[in-house]
Every structure is written in C-alpha cells, then in structure tokens.
Short mmCIF file of N, CA, C and O and ligand atoms in Angstrom, two decimals:
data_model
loop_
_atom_site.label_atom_id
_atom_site.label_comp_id
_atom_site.label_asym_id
_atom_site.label_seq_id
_atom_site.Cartn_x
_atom_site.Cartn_y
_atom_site.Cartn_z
N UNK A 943 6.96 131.16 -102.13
CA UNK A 943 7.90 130.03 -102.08
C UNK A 943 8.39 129.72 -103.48
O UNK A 943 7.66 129.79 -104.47
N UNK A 944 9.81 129.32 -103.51
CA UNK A 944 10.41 129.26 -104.88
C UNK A 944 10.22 127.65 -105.36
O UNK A 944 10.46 126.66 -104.67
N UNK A 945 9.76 127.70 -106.61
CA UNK A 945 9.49 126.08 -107.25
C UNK A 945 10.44 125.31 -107.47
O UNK A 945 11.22 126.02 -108.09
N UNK A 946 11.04 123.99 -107.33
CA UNK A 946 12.44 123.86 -107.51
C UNK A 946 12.82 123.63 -108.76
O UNK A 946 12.18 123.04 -109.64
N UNK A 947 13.87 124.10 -108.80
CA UNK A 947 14.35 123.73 -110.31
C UNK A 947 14.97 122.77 -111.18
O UNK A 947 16.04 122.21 -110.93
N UNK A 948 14.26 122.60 -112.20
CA UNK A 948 14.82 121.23 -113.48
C UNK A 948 16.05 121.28 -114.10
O UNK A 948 16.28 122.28 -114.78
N UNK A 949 16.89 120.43 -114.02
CA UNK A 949 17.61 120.08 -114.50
C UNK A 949 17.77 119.58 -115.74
O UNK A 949 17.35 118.42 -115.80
N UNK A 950 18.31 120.10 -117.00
CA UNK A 950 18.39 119.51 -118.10
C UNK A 950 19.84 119.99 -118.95
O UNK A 950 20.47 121.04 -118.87
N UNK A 951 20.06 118.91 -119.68
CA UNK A 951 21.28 119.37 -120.64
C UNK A 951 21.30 119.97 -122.08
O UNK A 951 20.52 119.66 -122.98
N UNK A 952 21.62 120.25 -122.10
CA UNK A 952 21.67 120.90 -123.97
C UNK A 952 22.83 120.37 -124.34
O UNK A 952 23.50 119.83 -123.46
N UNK A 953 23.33 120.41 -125.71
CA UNK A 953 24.07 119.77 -126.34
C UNK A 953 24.58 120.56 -127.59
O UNK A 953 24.23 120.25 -128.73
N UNK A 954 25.35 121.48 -127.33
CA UNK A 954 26.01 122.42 -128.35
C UNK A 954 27.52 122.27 -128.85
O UNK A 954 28.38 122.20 -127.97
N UNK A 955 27.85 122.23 -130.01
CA UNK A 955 29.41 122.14 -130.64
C UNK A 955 30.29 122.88 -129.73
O UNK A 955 29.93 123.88 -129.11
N UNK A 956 31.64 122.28 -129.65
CA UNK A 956 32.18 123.08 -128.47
C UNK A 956 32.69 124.16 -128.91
O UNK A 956 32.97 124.95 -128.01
N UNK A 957 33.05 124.68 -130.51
CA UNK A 957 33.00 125.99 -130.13
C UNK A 957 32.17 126.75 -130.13
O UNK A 957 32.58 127.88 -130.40
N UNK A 958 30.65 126.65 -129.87
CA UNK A 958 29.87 127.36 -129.57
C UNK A 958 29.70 127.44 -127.83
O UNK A 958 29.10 128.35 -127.25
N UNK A 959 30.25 126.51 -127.29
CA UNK A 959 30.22 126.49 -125.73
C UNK A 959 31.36 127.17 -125.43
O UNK A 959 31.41 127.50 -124.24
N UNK A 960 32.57 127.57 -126.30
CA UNK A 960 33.43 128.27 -125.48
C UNK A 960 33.44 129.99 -125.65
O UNK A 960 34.10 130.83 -125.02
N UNK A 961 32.30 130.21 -126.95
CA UNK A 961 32.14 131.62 -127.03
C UNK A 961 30.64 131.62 -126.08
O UNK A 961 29.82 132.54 -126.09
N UNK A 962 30.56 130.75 -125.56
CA UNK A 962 28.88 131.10 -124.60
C UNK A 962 29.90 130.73 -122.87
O UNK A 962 29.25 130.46 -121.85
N UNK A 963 30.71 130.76 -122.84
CA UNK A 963 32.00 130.70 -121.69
C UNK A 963 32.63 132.31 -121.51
O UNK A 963 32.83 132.89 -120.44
N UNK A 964 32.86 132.78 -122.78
CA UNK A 964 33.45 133.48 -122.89
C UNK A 964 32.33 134.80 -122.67
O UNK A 964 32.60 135.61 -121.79
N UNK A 965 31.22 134.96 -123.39
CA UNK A 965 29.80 135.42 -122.72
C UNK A 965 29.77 135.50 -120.84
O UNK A 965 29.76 136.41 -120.02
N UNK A 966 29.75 134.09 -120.79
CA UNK A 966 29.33 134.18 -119.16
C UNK A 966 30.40 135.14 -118.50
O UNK A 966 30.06 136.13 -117.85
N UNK A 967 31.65 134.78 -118.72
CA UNK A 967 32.81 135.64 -118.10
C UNK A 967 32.20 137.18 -118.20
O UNK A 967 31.77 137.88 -117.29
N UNK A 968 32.31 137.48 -119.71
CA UNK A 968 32.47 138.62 -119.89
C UNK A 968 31.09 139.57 -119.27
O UNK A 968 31.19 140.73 -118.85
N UNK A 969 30.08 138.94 -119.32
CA UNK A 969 29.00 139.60 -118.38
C UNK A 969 28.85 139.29 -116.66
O UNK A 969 27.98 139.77 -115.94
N UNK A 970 29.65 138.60 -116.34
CA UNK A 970 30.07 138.74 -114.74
C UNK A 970 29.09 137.59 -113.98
O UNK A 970 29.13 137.43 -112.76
N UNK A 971 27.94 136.58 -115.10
CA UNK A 971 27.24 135.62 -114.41
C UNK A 971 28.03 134.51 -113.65
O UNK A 971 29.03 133.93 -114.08
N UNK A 972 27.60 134.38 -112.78
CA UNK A 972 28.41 133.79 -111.73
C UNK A 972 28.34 132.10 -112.54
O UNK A 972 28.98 131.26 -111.91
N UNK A 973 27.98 131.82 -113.22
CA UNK A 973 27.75 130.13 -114.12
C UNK A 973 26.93 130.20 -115.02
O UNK A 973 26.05 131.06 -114.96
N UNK A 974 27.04 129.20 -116.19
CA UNK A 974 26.34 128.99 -117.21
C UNK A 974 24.85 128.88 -116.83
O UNK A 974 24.09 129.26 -117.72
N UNK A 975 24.35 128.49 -115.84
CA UNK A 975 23.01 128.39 -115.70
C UNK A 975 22.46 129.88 -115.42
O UNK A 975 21.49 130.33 -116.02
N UNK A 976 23.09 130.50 -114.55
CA UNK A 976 22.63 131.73 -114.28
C UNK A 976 22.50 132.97 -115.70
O UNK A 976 21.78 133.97 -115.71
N UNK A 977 23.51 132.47 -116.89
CA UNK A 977 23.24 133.20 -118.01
C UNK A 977 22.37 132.86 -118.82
O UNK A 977 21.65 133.66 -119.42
N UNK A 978 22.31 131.36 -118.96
CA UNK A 978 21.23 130.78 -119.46
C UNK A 978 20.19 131.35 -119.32
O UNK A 978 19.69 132.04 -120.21
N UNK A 979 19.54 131.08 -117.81
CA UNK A 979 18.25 131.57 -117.67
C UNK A 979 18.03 133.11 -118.02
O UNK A 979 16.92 133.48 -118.39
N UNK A 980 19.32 134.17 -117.87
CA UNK A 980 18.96 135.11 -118.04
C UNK A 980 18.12 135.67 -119.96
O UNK A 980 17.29 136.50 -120.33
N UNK A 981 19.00 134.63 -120.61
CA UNK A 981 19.19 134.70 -122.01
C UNK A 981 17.49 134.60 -122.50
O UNK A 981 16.68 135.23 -123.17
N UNK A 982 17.60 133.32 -121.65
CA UNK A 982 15.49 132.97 -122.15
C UNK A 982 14.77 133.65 -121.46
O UNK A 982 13.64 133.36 -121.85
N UNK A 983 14.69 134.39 -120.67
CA UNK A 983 14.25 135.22 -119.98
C UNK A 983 14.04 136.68 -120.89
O UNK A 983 12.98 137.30 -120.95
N UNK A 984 15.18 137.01 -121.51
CA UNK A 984 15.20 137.88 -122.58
C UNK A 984 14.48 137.89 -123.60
O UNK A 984 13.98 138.89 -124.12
N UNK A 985 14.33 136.29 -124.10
CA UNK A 985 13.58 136.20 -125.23
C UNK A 985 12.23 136.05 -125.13
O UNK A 985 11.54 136.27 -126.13
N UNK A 986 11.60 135.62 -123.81
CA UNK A 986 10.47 135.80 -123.42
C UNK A 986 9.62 137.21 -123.57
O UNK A 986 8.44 137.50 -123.77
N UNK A 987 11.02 138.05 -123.35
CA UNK A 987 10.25 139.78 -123.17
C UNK A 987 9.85 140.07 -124.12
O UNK A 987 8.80 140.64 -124.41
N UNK A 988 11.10 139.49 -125.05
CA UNK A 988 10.83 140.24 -126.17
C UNK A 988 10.09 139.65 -126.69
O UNK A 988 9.12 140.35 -126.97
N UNK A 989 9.94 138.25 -127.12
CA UNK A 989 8.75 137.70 -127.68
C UNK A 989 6.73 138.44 -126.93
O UNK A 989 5.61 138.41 -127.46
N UNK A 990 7.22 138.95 -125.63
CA UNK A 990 5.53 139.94 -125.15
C UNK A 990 5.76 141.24 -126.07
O UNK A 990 4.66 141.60 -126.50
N UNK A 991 6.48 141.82 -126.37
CA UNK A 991 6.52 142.62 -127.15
C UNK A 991 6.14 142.84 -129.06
O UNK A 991 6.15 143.79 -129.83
N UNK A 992 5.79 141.27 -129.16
CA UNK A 992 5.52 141.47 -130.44
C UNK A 992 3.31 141.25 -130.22
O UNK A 992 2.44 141.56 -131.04
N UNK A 993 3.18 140.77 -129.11
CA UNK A 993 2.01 141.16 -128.67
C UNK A 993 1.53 142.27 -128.07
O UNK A 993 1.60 142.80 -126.96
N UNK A 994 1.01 142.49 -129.12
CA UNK A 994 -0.16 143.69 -129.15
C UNK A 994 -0.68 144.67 -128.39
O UNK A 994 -0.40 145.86 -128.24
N UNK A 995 -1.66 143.79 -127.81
CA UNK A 995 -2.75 143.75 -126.19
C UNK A 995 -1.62 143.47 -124.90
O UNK A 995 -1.64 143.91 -123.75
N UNK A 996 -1.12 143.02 -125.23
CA UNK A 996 0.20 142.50 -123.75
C UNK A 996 0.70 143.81 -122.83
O UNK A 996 1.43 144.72 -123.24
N UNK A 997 0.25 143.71 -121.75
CA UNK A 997 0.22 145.17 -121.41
C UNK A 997 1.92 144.60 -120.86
O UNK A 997 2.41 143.54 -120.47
N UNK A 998 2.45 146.11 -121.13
CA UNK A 998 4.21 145.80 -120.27
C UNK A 998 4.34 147.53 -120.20
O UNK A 998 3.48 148.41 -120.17
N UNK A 999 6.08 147.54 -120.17
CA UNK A 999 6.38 149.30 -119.70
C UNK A 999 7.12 149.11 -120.37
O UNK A 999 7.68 148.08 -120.74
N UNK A 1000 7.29 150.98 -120.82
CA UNK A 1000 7.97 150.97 -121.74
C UNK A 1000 9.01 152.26 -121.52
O UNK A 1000 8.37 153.14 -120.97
N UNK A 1001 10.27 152.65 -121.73
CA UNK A 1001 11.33 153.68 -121.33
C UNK A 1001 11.62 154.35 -122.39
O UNK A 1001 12.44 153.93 -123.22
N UNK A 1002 10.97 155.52 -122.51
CA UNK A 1002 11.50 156.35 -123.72
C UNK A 1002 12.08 157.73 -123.61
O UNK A 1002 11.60 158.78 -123.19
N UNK A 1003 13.43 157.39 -124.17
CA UNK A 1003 14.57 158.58 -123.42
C UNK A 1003 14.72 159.09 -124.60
O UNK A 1003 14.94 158.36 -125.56
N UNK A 1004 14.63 160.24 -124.69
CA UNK A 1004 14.91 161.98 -125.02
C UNK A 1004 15.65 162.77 -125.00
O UNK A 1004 15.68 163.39 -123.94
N UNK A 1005 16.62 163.22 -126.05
CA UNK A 1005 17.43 164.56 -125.50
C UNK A 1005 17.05 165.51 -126.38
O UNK A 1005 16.89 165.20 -127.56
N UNK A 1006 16.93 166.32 -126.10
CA UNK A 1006 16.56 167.79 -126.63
C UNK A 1006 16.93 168.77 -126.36
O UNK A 1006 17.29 168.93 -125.20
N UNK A 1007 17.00 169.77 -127.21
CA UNK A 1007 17.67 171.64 -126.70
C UNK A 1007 16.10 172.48 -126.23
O UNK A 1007 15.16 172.71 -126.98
N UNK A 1008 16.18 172.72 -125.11
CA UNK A 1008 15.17 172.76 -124.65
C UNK A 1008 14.71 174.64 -124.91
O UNK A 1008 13.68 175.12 -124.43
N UNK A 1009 15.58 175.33 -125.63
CA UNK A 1009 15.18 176.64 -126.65
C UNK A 1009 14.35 176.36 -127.34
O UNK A 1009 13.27 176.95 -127.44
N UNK A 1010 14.80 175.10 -128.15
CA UNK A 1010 14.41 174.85 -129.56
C UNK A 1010 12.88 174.80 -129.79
O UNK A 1010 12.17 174.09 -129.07
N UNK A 1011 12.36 175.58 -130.86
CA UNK A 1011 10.68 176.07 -131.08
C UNK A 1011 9.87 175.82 -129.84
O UNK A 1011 10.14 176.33 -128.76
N UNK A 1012 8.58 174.79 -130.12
CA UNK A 1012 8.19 174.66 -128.90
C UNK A 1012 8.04 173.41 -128.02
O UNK A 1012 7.10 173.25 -127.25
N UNK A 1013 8.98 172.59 -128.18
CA UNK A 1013 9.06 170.98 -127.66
C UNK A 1013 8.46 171.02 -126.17
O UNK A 1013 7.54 170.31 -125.77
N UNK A 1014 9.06 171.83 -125.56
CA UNK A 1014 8.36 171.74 -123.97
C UNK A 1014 7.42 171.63 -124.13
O UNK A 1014 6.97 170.50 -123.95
N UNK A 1015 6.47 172.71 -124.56
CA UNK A 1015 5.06 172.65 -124.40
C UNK A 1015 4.34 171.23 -125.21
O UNK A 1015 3.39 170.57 -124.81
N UNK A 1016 5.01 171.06 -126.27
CA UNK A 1016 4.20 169.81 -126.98
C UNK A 1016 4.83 168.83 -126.16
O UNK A 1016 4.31 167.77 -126.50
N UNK A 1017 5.51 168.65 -125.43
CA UNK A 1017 6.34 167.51 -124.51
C UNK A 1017 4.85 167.67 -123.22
O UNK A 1017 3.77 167.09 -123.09
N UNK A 1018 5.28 168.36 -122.75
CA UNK A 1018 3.91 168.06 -121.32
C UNK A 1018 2.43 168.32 -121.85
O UNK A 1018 1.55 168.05 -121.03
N UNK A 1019 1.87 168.95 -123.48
CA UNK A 1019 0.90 168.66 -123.92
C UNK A 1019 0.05 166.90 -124.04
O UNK A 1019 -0.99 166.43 -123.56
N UNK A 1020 1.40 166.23 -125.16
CA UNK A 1020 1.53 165.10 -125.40
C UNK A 1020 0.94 164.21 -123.54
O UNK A 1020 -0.10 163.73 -123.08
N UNK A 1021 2.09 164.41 -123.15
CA UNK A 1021 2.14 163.96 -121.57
C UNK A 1021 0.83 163.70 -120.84
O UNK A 1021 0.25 162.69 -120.44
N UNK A 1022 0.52 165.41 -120.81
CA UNK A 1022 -1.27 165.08 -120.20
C UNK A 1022 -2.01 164.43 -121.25
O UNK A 1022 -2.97 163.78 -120.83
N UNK A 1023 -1.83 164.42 -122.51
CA UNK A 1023 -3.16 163.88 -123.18
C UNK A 1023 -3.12 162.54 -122.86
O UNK A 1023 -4.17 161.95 -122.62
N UNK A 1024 -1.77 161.82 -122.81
CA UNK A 1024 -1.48 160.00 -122.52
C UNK A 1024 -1.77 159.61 -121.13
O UNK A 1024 -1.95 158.41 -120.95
N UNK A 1025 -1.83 160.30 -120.24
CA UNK A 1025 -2.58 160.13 -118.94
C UNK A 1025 -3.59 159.03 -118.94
O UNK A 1025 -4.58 159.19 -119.67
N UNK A 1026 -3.52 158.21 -118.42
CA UNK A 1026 -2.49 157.57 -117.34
C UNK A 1026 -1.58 156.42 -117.74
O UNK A 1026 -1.25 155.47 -117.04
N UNK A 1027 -1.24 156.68 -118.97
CA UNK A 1027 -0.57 155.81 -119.50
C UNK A 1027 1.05 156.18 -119.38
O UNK A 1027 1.91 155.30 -119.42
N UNK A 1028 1.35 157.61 -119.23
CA UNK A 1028 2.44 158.05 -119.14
C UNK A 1028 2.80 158.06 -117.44
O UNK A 1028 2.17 159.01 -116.97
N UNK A 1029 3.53 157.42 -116.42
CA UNK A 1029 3.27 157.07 -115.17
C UNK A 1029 4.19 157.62 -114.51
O UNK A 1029 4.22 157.45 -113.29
N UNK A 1030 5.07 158.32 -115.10
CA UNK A 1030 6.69 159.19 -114.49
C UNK A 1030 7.39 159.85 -115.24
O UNK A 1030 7.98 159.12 -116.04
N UNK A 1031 7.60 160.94 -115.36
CA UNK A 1031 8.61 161.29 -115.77
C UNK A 1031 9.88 162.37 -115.01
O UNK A 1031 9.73 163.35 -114.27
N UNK A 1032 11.77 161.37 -115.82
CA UNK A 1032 12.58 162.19 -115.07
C UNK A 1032 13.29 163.17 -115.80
O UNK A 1032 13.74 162.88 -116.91
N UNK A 1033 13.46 164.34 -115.30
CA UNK A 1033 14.34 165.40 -116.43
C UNK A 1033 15.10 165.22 -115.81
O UNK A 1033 15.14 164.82 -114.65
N UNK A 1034 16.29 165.68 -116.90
CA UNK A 1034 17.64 166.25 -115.86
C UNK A 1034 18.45 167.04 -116.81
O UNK A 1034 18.67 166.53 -117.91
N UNK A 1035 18.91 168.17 -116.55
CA UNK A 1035 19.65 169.34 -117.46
C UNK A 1035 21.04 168.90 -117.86
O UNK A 1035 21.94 169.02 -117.03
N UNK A 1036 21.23 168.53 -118.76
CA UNK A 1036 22.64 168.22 -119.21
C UNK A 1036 23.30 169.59 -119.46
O UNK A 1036 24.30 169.65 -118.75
N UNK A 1037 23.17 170.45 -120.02
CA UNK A 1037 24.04 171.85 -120.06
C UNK A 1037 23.02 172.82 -119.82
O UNK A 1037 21.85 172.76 -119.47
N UNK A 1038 23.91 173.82 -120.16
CA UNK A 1038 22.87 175.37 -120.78
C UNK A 1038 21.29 174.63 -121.50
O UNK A 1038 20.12 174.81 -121.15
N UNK A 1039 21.74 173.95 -122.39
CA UNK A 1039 20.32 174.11 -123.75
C UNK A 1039 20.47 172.66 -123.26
O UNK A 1039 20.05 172.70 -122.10
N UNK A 1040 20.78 171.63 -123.48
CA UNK A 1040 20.14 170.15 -124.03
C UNK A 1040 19.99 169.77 -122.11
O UNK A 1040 20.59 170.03 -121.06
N UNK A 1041 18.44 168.79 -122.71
CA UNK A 1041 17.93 168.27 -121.52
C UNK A 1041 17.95 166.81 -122.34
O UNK A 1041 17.94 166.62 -123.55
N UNK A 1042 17.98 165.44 -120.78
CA UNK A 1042 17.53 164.27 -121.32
C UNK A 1042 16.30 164.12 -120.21
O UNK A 1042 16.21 164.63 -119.09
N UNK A 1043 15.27 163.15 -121.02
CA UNK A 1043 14.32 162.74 -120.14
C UNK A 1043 13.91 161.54 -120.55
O UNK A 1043 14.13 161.04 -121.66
N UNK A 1044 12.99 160.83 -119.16
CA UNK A 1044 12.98 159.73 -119.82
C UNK A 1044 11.41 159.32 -119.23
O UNK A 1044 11.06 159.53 -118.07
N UNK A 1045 10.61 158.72 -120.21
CA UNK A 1045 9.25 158.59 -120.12
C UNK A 1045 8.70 157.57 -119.42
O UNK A 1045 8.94 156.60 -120.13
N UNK A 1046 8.17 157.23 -118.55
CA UNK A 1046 7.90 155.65 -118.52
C UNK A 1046 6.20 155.54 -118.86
O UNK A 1046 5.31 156.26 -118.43
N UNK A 1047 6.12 154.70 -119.54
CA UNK A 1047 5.00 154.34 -120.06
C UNK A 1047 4.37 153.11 -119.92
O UNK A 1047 4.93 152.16 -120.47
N UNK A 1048 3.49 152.94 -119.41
CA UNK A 1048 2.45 151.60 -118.97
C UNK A 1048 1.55 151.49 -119.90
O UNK A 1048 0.86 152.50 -120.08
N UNK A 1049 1.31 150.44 -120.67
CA UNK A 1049 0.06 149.62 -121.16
C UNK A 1049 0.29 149.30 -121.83
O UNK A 1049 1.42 148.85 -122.02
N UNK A 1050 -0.63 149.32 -122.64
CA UNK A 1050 -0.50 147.68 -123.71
C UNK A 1050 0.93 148.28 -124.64
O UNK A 1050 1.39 149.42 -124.55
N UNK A 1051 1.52 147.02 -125.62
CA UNK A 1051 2.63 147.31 -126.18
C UNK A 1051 2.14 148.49 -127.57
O UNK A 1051 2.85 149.43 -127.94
N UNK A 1052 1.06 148.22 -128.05
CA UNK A 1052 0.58 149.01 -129.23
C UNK A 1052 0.05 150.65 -128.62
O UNK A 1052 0.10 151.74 -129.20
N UNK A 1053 -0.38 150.37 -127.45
CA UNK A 1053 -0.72 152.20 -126.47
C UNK A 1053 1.41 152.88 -126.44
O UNK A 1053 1.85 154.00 -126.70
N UNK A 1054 2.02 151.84 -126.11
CA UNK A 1054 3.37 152.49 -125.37
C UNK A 1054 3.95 152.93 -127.04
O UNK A 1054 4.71 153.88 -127.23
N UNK A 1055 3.51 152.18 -127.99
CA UNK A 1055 4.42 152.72 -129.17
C UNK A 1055 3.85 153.84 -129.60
O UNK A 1055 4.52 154.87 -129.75
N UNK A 1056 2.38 153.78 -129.88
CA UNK A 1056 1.52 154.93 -129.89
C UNK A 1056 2.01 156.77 -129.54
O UNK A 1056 2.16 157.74 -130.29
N UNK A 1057 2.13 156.58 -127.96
CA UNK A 1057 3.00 157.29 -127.20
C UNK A 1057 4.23 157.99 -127.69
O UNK A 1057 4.50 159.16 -127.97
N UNK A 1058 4.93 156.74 -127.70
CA UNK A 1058 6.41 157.01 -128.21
C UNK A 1058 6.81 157.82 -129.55
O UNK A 1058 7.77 158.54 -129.81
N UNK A 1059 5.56 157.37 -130.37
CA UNK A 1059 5.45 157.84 -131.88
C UNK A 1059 5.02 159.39 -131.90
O UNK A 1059 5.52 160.24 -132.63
N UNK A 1060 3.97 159.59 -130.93
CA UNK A 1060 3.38 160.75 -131.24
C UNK A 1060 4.84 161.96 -130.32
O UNK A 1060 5.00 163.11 -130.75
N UNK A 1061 5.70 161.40 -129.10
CA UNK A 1061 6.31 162.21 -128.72
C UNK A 1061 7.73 162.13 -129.36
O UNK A 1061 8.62 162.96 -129.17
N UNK A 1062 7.80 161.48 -129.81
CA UNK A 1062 9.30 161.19 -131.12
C UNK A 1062 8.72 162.33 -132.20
O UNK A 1062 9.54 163.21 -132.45
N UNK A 1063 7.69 162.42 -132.73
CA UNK A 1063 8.12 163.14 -133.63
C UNK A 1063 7.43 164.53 -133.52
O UNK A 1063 6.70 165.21 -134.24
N UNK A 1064 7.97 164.63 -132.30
CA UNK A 1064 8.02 166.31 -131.87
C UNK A 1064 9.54 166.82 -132.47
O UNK A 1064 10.62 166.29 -132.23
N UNK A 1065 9.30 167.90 -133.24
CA UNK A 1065 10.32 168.78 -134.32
C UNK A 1065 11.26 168.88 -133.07
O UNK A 1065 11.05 169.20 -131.90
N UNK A 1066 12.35 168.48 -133.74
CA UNK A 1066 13.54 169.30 -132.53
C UNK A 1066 14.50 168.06 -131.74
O UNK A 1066 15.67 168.06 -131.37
N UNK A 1067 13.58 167.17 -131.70
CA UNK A 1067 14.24 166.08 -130.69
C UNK A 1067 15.54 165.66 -131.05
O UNK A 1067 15.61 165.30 -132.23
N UNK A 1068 16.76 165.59 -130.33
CA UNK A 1068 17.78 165.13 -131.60
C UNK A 1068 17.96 163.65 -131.36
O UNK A 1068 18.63 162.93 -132.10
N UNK A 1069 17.17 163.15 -130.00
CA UNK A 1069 17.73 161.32 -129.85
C UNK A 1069 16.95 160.90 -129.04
O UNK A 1069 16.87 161.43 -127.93
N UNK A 1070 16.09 159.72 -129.42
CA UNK A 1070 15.22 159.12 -128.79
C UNK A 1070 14.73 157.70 -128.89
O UNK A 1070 14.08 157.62 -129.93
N UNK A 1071 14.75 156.64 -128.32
CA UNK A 1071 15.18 155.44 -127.98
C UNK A 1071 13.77 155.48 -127.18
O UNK A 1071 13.36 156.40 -126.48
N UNK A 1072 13.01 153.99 -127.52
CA UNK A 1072 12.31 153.35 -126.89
C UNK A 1072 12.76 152.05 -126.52
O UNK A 1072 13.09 151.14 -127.27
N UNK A 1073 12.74 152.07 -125.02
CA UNK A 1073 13.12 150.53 -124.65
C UNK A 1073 12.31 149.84 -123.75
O UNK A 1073 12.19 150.07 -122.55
N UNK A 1074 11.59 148.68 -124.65
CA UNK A 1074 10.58 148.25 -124.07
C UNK A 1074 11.10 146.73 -122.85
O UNK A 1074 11.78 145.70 -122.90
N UNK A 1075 10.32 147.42 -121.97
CA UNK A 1075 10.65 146.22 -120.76
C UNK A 1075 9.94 145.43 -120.63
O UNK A 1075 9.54 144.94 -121.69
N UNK A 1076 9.27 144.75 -119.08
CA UNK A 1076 8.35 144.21 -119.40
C UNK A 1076 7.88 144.04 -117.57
O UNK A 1076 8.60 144.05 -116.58
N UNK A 1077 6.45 143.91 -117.71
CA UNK A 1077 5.47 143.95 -115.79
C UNK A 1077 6.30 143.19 -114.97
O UNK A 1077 6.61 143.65 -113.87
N UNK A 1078 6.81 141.83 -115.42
CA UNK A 1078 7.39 140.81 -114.96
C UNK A 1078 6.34 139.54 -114.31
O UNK A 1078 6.53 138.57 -113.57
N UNK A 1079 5.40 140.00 -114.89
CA UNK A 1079 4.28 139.59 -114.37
C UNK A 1079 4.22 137.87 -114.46
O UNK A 1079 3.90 137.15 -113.51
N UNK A 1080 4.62 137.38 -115.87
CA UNK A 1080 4.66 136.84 -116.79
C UNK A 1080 6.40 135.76 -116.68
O UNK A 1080 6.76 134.66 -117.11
N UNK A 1081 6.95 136.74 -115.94
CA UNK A 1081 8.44 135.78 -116.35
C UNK A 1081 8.94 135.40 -114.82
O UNK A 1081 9.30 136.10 -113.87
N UNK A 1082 8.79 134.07 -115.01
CA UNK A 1082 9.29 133.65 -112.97
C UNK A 1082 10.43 133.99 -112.59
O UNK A 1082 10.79 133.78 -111.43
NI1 LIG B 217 16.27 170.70 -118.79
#
C-alpha cells in the first residue's frame, strides 16, 4: 500500500523556476512534482554510492575488438573469478571485430568498482563506462 504524500513548497527565484520548467518540458515529466521527486531520488543514489559497504548494482559496458591479444579469455577469466558478484552478462557483435558488452555487477559499491577496475584494465579495451545504479531497496 502506497503512503500518502506531503505536500510542501519550496521557494526559488523565478528564473531558476523557469529553467526547472523548461527541464520538466524538456524531459517529458508530466509536472514539477513528478521531476522533483525524480531529481532527489537521483541524489539519493548517488549519495549510496559514495558508501562503501552499501551493497547496489552496477553496469559496466565495454567495447572491444574482439582479435585483439587476449581480452576474451581475460574477460571470462576475470568473470569467473568475480562470481557471484558478476550476475549477467550481454554480448552483442557490433561488426566483423568490435563487440559491446555489458556487465552487471551486484554488491557492495567498493566489490562493483573492484570488478570494474580489474576488467577495465584489460589491454585492448577501447571504451568502458561504469554506471552505478542502485537495489532500490532504499528509495520509495
Ligand atoms: Ni562479439
């Protein structure tokens, strides 16, 4: 069952309310409240992310030439050793040579960077982005 919700005002200069207007439009939220909440909601994540121990998930996408020396093998080496921390992974062949993939990674925020670090700096990779999400465990 959903808790009901509080009502409160904020009080911002108006041209800061017409570039946070111009926000709502431009991201398609149906009203200021609905961006609102999305906004603190954001900063919540990211604020679990500067904790440690805070277990969340984490998305770390990859493209690589999949010739190149031996990335595969240190790619599903890496993989099994992070077990069970590494919880999916999707390939998909962009041409001849370059593949993207993308990691998903469960546990704490300091295990998912861990991860990310040791498979980032596999020789060869040419682009790789960690984007940390979060259980939702934590955000109503
Ligand atoms: Ni491939």
């Amino acid at each position: 069952m959903k808790s009901k919700v509080t009502r409160f005002s904020v009080s911002v200069y108006p041209s800061l309310l017409r570039k946070f207007d111009a926000f709502v439009k431009e991201r398609g939220y149906a009203n200021r409240s609905e961006a609102f909440r999305a906004l603190i909601k954001k900063e919540l994540v990211e604020e679990e992310w500067q904790e440690e121990e805070k277990e969340t998930v984490g998305v770390l996408t990859l493209v690589y030439d999949h010739h190149k020396s031996d990335i595969v093998e240190k790619l599903v080496d890496i993989q099994h050793h992070s077990y069970p921390l590494i919880i999916s992974t999707l390939h998909i062949h962009l041409d001849e040579d370059n593949c993207v993939e993308a990691v998903f990674i469960r546990g704490k925020v300091k295990e998912i960077r861990e991860v990310a670090k040791a498979i980032g700096s596999i020789k060869g990779i040419k682009f790789q982005n960690l984007a940390l999400a979060t259980t939702g465990k934590e955000i109503p």
